[in-house]
PDB file of C-alpha atoms in Angstrom:
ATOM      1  CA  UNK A  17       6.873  -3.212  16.802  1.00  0.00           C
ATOM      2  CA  UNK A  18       4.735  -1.989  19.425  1.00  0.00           C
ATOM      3  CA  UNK A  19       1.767  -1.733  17.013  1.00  0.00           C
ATOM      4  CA  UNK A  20       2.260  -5.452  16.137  1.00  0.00           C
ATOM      5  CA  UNK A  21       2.219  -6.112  20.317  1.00  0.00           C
ATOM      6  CA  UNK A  22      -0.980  -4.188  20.680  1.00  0.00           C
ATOM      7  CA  UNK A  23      -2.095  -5.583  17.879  1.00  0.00           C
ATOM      8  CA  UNK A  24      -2.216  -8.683  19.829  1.00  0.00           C
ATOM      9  CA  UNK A  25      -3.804  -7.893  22.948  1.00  0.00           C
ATOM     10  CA  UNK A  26      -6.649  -7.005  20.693  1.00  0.00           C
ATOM     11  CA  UNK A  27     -10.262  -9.030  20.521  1.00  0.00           C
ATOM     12  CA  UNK A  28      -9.879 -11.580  17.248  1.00  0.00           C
ATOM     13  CA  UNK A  29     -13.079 -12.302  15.764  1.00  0.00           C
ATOM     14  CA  UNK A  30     -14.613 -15.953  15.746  1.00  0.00           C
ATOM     15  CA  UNK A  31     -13.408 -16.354  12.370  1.00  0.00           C
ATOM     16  CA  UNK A  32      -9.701 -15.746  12.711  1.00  0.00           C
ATOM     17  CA  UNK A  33      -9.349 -17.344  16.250  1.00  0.00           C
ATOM     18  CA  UNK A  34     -10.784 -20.457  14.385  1.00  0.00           C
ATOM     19  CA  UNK A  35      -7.904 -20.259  11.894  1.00  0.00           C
ATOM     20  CA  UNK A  36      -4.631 -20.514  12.738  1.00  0.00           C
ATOM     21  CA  UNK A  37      -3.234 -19.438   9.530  1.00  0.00           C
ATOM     22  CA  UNK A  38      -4.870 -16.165   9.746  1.00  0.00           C
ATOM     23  CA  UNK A  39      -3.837 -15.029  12.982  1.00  0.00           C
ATOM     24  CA  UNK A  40      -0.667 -13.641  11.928  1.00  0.00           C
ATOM     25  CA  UNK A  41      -2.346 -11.893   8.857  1.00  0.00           C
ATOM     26  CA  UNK A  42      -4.947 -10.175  11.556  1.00  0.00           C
ATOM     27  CA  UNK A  43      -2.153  -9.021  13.170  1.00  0.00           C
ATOM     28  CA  UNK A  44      -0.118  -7.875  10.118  1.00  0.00           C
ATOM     29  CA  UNK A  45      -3.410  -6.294   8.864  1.00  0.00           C
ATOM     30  CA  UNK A  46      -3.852  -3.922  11.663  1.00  0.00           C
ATOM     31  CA  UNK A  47      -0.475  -2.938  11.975  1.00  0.00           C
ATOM     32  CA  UNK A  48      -1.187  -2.172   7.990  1.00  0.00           C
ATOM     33  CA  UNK A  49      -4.089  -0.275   8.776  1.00  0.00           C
ATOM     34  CA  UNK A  50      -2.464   1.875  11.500  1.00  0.00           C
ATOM     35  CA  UNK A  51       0.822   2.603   9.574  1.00  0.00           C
ATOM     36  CA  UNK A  52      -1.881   3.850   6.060  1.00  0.00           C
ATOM     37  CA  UNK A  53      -3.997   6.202   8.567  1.00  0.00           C
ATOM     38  CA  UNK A  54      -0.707   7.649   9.803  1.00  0.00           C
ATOM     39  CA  UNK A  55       1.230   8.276   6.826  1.00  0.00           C
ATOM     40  CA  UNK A  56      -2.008   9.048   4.362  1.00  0.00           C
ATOM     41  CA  UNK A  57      -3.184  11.986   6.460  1.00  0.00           C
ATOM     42  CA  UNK A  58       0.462  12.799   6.798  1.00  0.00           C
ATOM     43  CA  UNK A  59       0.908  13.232   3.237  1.00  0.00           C
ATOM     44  CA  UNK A  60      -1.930  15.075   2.724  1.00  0.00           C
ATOM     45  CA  UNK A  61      -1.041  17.482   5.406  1.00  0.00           C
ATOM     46  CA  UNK A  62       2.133  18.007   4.631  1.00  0.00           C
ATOM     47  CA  UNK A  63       1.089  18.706   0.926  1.00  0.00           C
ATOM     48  CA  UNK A  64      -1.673  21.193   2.340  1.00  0.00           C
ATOM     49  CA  UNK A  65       0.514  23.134   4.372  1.00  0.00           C
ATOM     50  CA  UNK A  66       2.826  23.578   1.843  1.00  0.00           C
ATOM     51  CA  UNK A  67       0.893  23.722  -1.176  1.00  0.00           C
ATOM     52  CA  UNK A  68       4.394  25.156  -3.025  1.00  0.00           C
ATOM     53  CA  UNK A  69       6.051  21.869  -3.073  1.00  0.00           C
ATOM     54  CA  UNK A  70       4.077  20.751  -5.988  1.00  0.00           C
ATOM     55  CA  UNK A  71       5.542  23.101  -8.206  1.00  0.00           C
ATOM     56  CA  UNK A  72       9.081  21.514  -8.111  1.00  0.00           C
ATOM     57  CA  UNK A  73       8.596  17.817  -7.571  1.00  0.00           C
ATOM     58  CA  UNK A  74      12.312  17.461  -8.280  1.00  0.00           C
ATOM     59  CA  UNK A  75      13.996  19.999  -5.491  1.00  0.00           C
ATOM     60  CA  UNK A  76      11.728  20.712  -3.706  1.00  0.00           C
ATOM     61  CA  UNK A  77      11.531  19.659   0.536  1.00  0.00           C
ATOM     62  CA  UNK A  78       9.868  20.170   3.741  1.00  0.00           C
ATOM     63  CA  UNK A  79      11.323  18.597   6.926  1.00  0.00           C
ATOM     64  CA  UNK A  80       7.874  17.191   7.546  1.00  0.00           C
ATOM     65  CA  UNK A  81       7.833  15.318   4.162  1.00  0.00           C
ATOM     66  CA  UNK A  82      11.552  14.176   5.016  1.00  0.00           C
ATOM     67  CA  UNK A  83      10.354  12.704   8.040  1.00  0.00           C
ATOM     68  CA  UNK A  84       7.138  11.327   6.254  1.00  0.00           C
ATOM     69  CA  UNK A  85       9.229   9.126   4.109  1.00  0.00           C
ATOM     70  CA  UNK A  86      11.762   8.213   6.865  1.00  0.00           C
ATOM     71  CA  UNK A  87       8.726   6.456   9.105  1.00  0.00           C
ATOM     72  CA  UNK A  88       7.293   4.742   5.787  1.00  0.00           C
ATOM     73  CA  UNK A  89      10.471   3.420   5.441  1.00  0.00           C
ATOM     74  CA  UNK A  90      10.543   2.035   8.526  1.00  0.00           C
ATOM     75  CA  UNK A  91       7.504   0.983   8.038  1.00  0.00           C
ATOM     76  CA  UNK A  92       8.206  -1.272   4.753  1.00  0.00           C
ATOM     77  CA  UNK A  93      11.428  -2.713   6.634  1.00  0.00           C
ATOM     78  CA  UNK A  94       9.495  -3.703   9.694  1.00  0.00           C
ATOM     79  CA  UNK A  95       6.703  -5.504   7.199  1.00  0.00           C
ATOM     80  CA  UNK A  96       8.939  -7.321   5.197  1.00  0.00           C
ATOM     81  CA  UNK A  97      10.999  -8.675   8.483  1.00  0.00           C
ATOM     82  CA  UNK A  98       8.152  -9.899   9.459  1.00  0.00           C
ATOM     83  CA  UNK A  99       6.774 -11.630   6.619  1.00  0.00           C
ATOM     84  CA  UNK A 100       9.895 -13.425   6.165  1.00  0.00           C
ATOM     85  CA  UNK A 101      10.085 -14.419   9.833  1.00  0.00           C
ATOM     86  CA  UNK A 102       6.953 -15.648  10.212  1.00  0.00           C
ATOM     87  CA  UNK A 103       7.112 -17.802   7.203  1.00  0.00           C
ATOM     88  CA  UNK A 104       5.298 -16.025   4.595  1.00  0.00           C
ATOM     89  CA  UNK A 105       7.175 -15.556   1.966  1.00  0.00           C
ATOM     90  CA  UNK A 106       5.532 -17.363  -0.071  1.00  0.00           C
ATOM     91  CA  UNK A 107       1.709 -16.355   0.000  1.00  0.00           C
ATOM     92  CA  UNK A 108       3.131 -12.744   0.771  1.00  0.00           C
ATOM     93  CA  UNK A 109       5.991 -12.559  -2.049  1.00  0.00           C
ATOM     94  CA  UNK A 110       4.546  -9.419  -4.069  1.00  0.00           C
ATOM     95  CA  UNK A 111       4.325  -7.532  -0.618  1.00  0.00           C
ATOM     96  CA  UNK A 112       8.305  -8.665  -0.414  1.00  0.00           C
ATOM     97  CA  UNK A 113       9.154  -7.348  -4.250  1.00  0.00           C
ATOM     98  CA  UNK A 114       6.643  -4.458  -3.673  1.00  0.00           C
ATOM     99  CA  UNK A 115       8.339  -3.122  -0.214  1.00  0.00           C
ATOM    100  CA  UNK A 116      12.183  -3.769  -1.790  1.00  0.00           C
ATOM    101  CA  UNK A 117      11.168  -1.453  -4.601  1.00  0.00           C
ATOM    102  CA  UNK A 118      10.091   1.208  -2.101  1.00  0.00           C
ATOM    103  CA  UNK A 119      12.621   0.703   0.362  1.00  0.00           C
ATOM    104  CA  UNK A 120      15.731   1.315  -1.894  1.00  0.00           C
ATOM    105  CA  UNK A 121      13.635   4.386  -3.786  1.00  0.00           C
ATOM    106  CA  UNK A 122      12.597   6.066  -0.502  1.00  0.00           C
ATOM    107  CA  UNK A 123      16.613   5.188   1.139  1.00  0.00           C
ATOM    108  CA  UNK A 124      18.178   7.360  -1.905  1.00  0.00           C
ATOM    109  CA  UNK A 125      15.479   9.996  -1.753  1.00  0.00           C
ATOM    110  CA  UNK A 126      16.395  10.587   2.112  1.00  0.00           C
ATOM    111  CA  UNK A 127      20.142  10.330   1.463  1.00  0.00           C
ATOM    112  CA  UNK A 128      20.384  12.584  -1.911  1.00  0.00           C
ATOM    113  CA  UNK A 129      16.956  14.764  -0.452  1.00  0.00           C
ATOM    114  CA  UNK A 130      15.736  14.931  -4.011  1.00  0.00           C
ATOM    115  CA  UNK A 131      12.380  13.414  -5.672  1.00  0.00           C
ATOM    116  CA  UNK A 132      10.660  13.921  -1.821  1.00  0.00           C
ATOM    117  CA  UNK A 133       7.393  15.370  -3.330  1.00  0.00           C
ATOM    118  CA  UNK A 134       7.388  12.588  -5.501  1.00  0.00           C
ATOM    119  CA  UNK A 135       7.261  10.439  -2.857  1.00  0.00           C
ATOM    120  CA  UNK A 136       5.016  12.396  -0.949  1.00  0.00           C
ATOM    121  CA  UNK A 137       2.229  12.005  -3.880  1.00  0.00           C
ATOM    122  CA  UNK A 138       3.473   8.645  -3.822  1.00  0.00           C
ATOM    123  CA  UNK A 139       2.095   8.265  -0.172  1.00  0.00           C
ATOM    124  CA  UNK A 140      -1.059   9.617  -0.481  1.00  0.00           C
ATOM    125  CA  UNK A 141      -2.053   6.141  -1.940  1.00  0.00           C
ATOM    126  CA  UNK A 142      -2.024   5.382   1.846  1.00  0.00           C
ATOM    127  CA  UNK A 143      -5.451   7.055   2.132  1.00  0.00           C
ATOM    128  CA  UNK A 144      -6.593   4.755  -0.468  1.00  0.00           C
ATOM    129  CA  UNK A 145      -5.148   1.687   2.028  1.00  0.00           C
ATOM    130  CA  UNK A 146      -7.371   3.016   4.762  1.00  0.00           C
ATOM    131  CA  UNK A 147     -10.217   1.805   2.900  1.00  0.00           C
ATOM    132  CA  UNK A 148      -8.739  -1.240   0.852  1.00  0.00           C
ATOM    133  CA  UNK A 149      -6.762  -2.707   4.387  1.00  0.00           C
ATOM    134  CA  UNK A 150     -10.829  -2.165   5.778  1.00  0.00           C
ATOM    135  CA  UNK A 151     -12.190  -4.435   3.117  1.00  0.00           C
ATOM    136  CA  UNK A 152      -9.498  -7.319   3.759  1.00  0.00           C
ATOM    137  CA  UNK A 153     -10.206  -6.987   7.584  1.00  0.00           C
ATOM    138  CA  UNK A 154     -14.268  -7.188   7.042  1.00  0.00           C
ATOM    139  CA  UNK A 155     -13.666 -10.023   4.582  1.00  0.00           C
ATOM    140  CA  UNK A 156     -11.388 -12.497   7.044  1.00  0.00           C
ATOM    141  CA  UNK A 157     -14.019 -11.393   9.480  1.00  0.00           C
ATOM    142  CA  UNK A 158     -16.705 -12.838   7.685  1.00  0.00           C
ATOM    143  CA  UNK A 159     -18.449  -9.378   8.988  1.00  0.00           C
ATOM    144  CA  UNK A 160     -22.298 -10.358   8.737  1.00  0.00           C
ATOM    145  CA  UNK A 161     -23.112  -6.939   7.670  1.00  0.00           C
ATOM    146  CA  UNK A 162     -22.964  -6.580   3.980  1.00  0.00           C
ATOM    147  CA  UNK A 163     -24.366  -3.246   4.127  1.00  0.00           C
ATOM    148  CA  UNK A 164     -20.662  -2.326   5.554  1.00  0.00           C
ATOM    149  CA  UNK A 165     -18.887  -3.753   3.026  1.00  0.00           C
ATOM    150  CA  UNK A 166     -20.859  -2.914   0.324  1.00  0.00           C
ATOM    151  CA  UNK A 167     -20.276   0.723   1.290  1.00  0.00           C
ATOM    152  CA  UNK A 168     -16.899   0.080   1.852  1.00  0.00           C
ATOM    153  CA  UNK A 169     -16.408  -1.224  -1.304  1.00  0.00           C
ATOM    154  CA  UNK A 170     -17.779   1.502  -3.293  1.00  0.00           C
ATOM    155  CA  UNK A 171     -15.852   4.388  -0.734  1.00  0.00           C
ATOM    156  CA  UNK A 172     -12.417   1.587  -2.110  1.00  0.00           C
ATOM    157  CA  UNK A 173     -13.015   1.778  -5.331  1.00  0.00           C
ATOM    158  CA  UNK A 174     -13.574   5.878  -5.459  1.00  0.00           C
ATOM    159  CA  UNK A 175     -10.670   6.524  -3.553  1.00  0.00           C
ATOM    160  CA  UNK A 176      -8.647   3.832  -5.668  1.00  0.00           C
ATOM    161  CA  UNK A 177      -8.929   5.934  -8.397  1.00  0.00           C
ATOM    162  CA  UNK A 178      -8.329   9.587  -6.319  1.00  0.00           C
ATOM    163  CA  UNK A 179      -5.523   8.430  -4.546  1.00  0.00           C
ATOM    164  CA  UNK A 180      -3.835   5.526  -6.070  1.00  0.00           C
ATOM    165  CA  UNK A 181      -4.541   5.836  -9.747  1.00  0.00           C
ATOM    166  CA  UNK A 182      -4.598   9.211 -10.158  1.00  0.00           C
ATOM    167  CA  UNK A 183      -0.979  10.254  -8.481  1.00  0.00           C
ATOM    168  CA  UNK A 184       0.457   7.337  -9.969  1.00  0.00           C
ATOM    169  CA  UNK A 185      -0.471   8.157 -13.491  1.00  0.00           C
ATOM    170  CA  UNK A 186       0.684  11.824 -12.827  1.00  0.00           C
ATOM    171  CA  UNK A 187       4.120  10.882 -11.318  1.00  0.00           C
ATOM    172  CA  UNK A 188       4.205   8.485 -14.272  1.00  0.00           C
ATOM    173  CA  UNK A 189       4.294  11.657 -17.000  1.00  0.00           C
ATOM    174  CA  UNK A 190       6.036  13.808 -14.906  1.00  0.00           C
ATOM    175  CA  UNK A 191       8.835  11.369 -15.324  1.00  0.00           C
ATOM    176  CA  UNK A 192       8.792  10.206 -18.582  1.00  0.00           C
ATOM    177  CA  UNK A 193       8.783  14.001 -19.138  1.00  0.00           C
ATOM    178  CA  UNK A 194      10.812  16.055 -17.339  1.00  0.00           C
ATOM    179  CA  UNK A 195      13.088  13.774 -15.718  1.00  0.00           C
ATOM    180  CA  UNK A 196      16.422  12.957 -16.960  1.00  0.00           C
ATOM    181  CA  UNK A 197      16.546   9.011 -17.559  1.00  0.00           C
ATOM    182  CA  UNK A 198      19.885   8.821 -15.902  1.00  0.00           C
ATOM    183  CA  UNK A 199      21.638   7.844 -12.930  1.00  0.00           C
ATOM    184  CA  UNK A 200      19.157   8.564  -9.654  1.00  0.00           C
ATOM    185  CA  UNK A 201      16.241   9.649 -12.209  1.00  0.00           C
ATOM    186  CA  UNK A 202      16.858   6.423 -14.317  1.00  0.00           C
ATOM    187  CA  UNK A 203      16.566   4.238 -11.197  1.00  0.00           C
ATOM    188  CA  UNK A 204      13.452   6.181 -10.006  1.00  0.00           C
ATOM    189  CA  UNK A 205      11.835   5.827 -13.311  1.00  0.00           C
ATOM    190  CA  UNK A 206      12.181   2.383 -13.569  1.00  0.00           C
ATOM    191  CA  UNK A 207      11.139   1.856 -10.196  1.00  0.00           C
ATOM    192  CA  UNK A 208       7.886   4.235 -10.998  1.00  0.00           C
ATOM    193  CA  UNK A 209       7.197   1.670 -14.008  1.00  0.00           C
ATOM    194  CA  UNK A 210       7.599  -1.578 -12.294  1.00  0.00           C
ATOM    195  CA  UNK A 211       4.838  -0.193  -9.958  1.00  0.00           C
ATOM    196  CA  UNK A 212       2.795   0.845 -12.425  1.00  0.00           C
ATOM    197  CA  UNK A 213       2.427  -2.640 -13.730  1.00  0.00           C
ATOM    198  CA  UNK A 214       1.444  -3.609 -10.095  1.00  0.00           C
ATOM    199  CA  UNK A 215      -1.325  -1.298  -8.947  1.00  0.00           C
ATOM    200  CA  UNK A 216      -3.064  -1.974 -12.322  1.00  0.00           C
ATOM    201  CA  UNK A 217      -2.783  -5.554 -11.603  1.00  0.00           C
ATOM    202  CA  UNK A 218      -4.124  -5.431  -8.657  1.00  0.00           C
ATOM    203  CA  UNK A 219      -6.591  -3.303  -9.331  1.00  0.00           C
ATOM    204  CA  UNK A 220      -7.695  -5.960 -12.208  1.00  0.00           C
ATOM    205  CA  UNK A 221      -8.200  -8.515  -9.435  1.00  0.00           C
ATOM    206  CA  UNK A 222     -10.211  -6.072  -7.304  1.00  0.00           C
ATOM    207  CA  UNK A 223     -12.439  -5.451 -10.093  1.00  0.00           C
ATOM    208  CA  UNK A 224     -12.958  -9.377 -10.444  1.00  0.00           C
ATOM    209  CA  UNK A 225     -13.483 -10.017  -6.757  1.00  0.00           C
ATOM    210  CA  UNK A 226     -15.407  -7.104  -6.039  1.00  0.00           C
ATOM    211  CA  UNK A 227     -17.841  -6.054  -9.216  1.00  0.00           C
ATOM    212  CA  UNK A 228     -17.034  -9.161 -11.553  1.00  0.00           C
ATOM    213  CA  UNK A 229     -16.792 -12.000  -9.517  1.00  0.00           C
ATOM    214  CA  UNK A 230     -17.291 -14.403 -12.348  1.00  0.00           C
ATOM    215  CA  UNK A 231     -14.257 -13.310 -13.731  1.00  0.00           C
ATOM    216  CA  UNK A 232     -12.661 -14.951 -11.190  1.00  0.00           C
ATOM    217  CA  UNK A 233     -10.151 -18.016 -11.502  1.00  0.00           C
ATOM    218  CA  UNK A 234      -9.008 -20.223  -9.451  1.00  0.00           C
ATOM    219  CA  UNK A 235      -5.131 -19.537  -7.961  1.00  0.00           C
ATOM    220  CA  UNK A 236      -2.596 -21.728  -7.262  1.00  0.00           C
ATOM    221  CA  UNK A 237       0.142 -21.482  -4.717  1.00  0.00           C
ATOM    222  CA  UNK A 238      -2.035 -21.377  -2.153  1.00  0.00           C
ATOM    223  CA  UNK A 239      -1.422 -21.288   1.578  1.00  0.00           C
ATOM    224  CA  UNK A 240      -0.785 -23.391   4.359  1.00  0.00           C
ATOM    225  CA  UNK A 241      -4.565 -22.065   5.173  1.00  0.00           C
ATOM    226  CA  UNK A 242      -6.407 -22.323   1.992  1.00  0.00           C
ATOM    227  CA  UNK A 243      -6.091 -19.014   0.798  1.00  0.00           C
ATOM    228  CA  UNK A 244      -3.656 -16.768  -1.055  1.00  0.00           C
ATOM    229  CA  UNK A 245      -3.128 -13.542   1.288  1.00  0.00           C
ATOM    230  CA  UNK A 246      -2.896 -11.186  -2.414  1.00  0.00           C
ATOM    231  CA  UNK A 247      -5.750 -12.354  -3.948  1.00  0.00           C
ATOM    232  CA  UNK A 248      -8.018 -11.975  -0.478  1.00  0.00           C
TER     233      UNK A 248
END
């Protein structure tokens, strides 16, 4: 909450102050932005300094990791509130499936304490946000600097695959392997598969606005501003 006020005493650029539409997306941007630099080097500290954890993904916990998914947590609950109360459910409603999915995993993880280096790995796709949240914020920017993007978008892309694609796909065998398909580890699986489905969907439609832009379709269900927040 106090992110999302400072985030408002902050200088809009020409762009967004022209839109209405888009101020509350600035806004919910940065407050994106600030929550991925906090948890992604938080996760990859925590996994650093204890470098043991990733030998029992299952059992094993650190208070810092603990804590790391507690704030995330917070984190999703606070985004979703405020999509839904600033009316934008509707352009936002993957972010709303998306943060349900991780809110009731990450809840039973802190009650029970297991699975916390999962979601620890989980998290470092955070560090990957750093980048991607930069790219949306250039883009509703209209930034006139395409060297800066184009960097950008090449730094996105690289650390798409290091720390989104990568964990992911290594949670993804740990589970179907080792993990009993029952009861906490049935839900967790299921969960881990759902969000498989949407990373490499949105990865397709970074790959068509990014390095295949004639790929690209028009959406519907667009906006009260033009523009579907997802597919930006």
């Amino acid at each position: 909450g106090a992110l999302r006020r400072a985030a408002l005493a902050l200088p809009r650029p020409a762009a967004v102050r022209s839109r209405p539409g888009r101020a509350w997306r600035w806004r919910n941007l940065l407050v994106s932005f600030a929550h991925s630099v906090l948890a992604g080097l938080w996760a990859l500290f925590s996994l650093w300094q204890s470098p043991e954890l990733l030998s029992d993904i299952q059992d094993g916990y650190s208070v810092s990791g603990h804590l790391l998914v507690c704030f995330s947590s917070g984190y999703f609950i606070h985004d979703s509130l405020d999509i839904i109360f600033n009316h934008q459910s509707r352009s936002s409603w993957e972010y709303l499936v998306h943060h349900t999915m991780a809110i009731s995993a990450f809840v039973s993880l802190i009650i029970t304490g297991r699975f916390l280096v999962a979601a620890m790995l989980l998290l470092l796709v955070e560090v990957s946000n750093i980048f991607l949240t930069i790219r949306m914020l250039l883009k509703m920017s209209n930034v006139p600097s395409p060297v800066l993007y184009e960097a950008n978008k090449y730094i996105n892309l690289v650390m798409y695959f290091a720390f989104r694609l990568a964990p992911q796909a290594y949670l993804t065998w740990y589970f179907l392997r080792y993990v009993e398909v029952q009861g906490q580890g049935a839900f967790l699986t299921a969960n881990l598969l759902l969000l498989d489905a949407m990373i490499l969907m949105y990865f397709s439609r970074l790959l068509r606005s990014d390095f295949f832009p004639s790929l690209r379709k028009g959406s519907a269900g667009r906006d009260v501003d033009g523009e579907k927040f997802l597919i930006d």
